[in-house]
Amino acid sequence: GREWITDDPLGIGGLLCDSLRLARLMAAGTEVQGGLLEEMLSSAAEGVHRYVRLNPTIQPVEYRLAFRELGLAIGLHAPVFIEKYLRDLPKRFGAADVAAVALKRISAHRDLATDIIDFWLAAENRSGAGWASHLDINMVMLATSLLPQGFLGE
């Protein structure tokens, strides 16, 4: 099997966004490898669990990378849309129960997205060298996190 579990916030966010893209393809009737969505969502759920266990949001701002955290915040909006596909088109999704369990684990941390966004919206957290050294990508990711459905295509 593949190993997609990571505690990197940008990696987790990317996996969640890719899971939504896959769910969208499945909802449209595209044939995909059996169990792929479930595997991706289970990996993302474990990644979120590991990330939260590290308690990274207590780190001082100089040890945090906004664009990586904001990538997770964006990705944490994807499960709502995936859940809708599973609910509305159950016959298109094989092991929907496995996916639903993973989505429930991920959704338990939905407030993390708000915490991350609120942290980076605070001007004092955007005044240091860490923010400035990645200014372009940080600004894009912050803007995207404020209107994630524009990026997620929903």
Short mmCIF file of C-alpha atoms in Angstrom, two decimals:
data_model
loop_
_atom_site.label_atom_id
_atom_site.label_comp_id
_atom_site.label_asym_id
_atom_site.label_seq_id
_atom_site.Cartn_x
_atom_site.Cartn_y
_atom_site.Cartn_z
CA GLY A 1 0.00 0.00 0.00
CA ARG A 2 0.85 3.65 -0.11
CA GLU A 3 2.00 5.67 2.87
CA TRP A 4 0.40 9.12 2.89
CA ILE A 5 0.32 9.79 6.61
CA THR A 6 2.17 12.95 7.58
CA ASP A 7 2.05 15.39 10.47
CA ASP A 8 3.07 18.24 8.15
CA PRO A 9 0.13 20.68 8.05
CA LEU A 10 0.56 21.60 4.38
CA GLY A 11 0.78 17.92 3.46
CA ILE A 12 -2.39 17.11 5.40
CA GLY A 13 -4.22 20.04 3.82
CA GLY A 14 -3.11 18.92 0.37
CA LEU A 15 -4.29 15.38 1.04
CA LEU A 16 -7.70 16.67 2.11
CA CYS A 17 -7.99 18.87 -0.99
CA ASP A 18 -6.97 15.94 -3.21
CA SER A 19 -9.56 13.76 -1.44
CA LEU A 20 -12.22 16.28 -2.39
CA ARG A 21 -11.04 16.26 -6.00
CA LEU A 22 -11.23 12.46 -6.02
CA ALA A 23 -14.70 12.50 -4.44
CA ARG A 24 -15.82 14.97 -7.10
CA LEU A 25 -14.56 12.62 -9.84
CA MET A 26 -16.32 9.67 -8.21
CA ALA A 27 -19.56 11.66 -7.90
CA ALA A 28 -19.35 12.37 -11.63
CA GLY A 29 -19.11 8.63 -12.31
CA THR A 30 -15.38 8.32 -12.94
CA GLU A 31 -13.99 4.87 -12.16
CA VAL A 32 -11.20 5.03 -9.60
CA GLN A 33 -9.16 2.43 -7.78
CA GLY A 34 -11.29 0.80 -5.11
CA GLY A 35 -10.60 2.03 -1.61
CA LEU A 36 -8.50 4.97 -2.75
CA LEU A 37 -10.73 7.66 -1.23
CA GLU A 38 -11.00 5.75 2.03
CA GLU A 39 -7.22 5.29 2.15
CA MET A 40 -6.60 8.99 1.52
CA LEU A 41 -9.14 10.11 4.12
CA SER A 42 -7.86 7.62 6.71
CA SER A 43 -4.32 8.90 6.14
CA ALA A 44 -5.49 12.49 6.49
CA ALA A 45 -7.39 11.65 9.69
CA GLU A 46 -4.30 10.05 11.21
CA GLY A 47 -2.20 13.00 10.06
CA VAL A 48 -4.53 15.50 11.73
CA HIS A 49 -4.47 13.41 14.90
CA ARG A 50 -0.66 13.38 14.92
CA TYR A 51 -0.43 17.09 14.13
CA VAL A 52 -2.81 18.04 16.95
CA ARG A 53 -0.93 15.78 19.36
CA LEU A 54 2.23 17.84 18.67
CA ASN A 55 0.32 20.90 19.94
CA PRO A 56 1.98 23.19 17.38
CA THR A 57 -0.29 26.16 17.94
CA ILE A 58 1.41 26.90 21.27
CA GLN A 59 4.73 27.48 19.52
CA PRO A 60 6.02 31.06 19.33
CA VAL A 61 5.29 32.79 16.02
CA GLU A 62 8.96 32.70 14.98
CA TYR A 63 8.82 28.88 14.90
CA ARG A 64 5.66 28.70 12.79
CA LEU A 65 5.21 28.83 9.02
CA ALA A 66 1.98 30.54 8.06
CA PHE A 67 1.60 29.08 4.58
CA ARG A 68 1.96 25.52 5.89
CA GLU A 69 -0.59 26.02 8.66
CA LEU A 70 -2.98 27.88 6.37
CA GLY A 71 -2.76 24.96 3.93
CA LEU A 72 -4.18 22.77 6.66
CA ALA A 73 -6.86 25.35 7.45
CA ILE A 74 -7.93 25.32 3.80
CA GLY A 75 -7.94 21.52 3.65
CA LEU A 76 -10.05 21.25 6.80
CA HIS A 77 -12.94 22.77 4.83
CA ALA A 78 -12.95 19.89 2.30
CA PRO A 79 -14.67 17.23 4.49
CA VAL A 80 -17.96 19.16 4.50
CA PHE A 81 -18.14 18.85 0.72
CA ILE A 82 -17.00 15.21 0.71
CA GLU A 83 -19.68 14.35 3.28
CA LYS A 84 -22.29 15.90 0.99
CA TYR A 85 -21.17 13.70 -1.92
CA LEU A 86 -21.31 10.59 0.28
CA ARG A 87 -24.76 11.52 1.54
CA ASP A 88 -26.25 12.55 -1.83
CA LEU A 89 -24.70 9.84 -4.03
CA PRO A 90 -24.05 6.80 -1.82
CA LYS A 91 -24.04 4.30 -4.71
CA ARG A 92 -21.01 6.01 -6.26
CA PHE A 93 -18.93 5.42 -3.14
CA GLY A 94 -17.94 1.88 -2.16
CA ALA A 95 -16.88 1.72 1.47
CA ALA A 96 -18.64 4.90 2.51
CA ASP A 97 -18.66 3.76 6.13
CA VAL A 98 -14.84 3.76 6.25
CA ALA A 99 -14.78 7.21 4.67
CA ALA A 100 -17.44 8.43 7.10
CA VAL A 101 -15.39 7.31 10.11
CA ALA A 102 -12.32 9.12 8.79
CA LEU A 103 -14.36 12.23 8.02
CA LYS A 104 -15.77 12.20 11.55
CA ARG A 105 -12.23 12.03 13.00
CA ILE A 106 -11.15 14.94 10.81
CA SER A 107 -14.27 17.01 11.50
CA ALA A 108 -13.62 16.73 15.24
CA HIS A 109 -10.77 19.18 14.59
CA ARG A 110 -12.70 21.63 12.40
CA ASP A 111 -12.14 24.43 14.94
CA LEU A 112 -8.41 24.12 14.30
CA ALA A 113 -8.95 25.87 10.95
CA THR A 114 -10.52 28.86 12.71
CA ASP A 115 -7.75 28.93 15.31
CA ILE A 116 -5.05 28.95 12.62
CA ILE A 117 -6.77 31.62 10.53
CA ASP A 118 -7.45 33.83 13.56
CA PHE A 119 -3.81 33.53 14.63
CA TRP A 120 -2.50 34.66 11.25
CA LEU A 121 -5.11 37.42 10.90
CA ALA A 122 -3.70 39.09 14.02
CA ALA A 123 -1.38 41.85 12.81
CA GLU A 124 1.23 41.16 15.49
CA ASN A 125 1.68 37.63 14.12
CA ARG A 126 2.34 38.99 10.63
CA SER A 127 4.96 41.54 11.66
CA GLY A 128 7.99 39.29 12.04
CA ALA A 129 10.72 38.08 9.74
CA GLY A 130 9.09 34.66 9.31
CA TRP A 131 5.99 36.19 7.74
CA ALA A 132 7.98 38.65 5.62
CA SER A 133 10.37 36.00 4.28
CA HIS A 134 7.43 34.13 2.71
CA LEU A 135 5.19 37.15 2.18
CA ASP A 136 3.74 36.26 -1.24
CA ILE A 137 2.73 32.68 -0.44
CA ASN A 138 1.59 33.66 3.05
CA MET A 139 -0.73 36.33 1.65
CA VAL A 140 -2.15 33.98 -0.99
CA MET A 141 -2.75 31.24 1.56
CA LEU A 142 -4.33 33.64 4.06
CA ALA A 143 -6.68 35.03 1.40
CA THR A 144 -7.56 31.51 0.24
CA SER A 145 -8.24 30.39 3.80
CA LEU A 146 -10.76 33.21 4.18
CA LEU A 147 -12.76 32.02 1.15
CA PRO A 148 -11.76 28.36 0.75
CA GLN A 149 -14.74 27.43 -1.42
CA GLY A 150 -13.20 29.55 -4.19
CA PHE A 151 -10.16 27.28 -4.21
CA LEU A 152 -12.04 24.08 -3.44
CA GLY A 153 -14.45 24.73 -6.29
CA GLU A 154 -17.64 24.37 -4.32
#
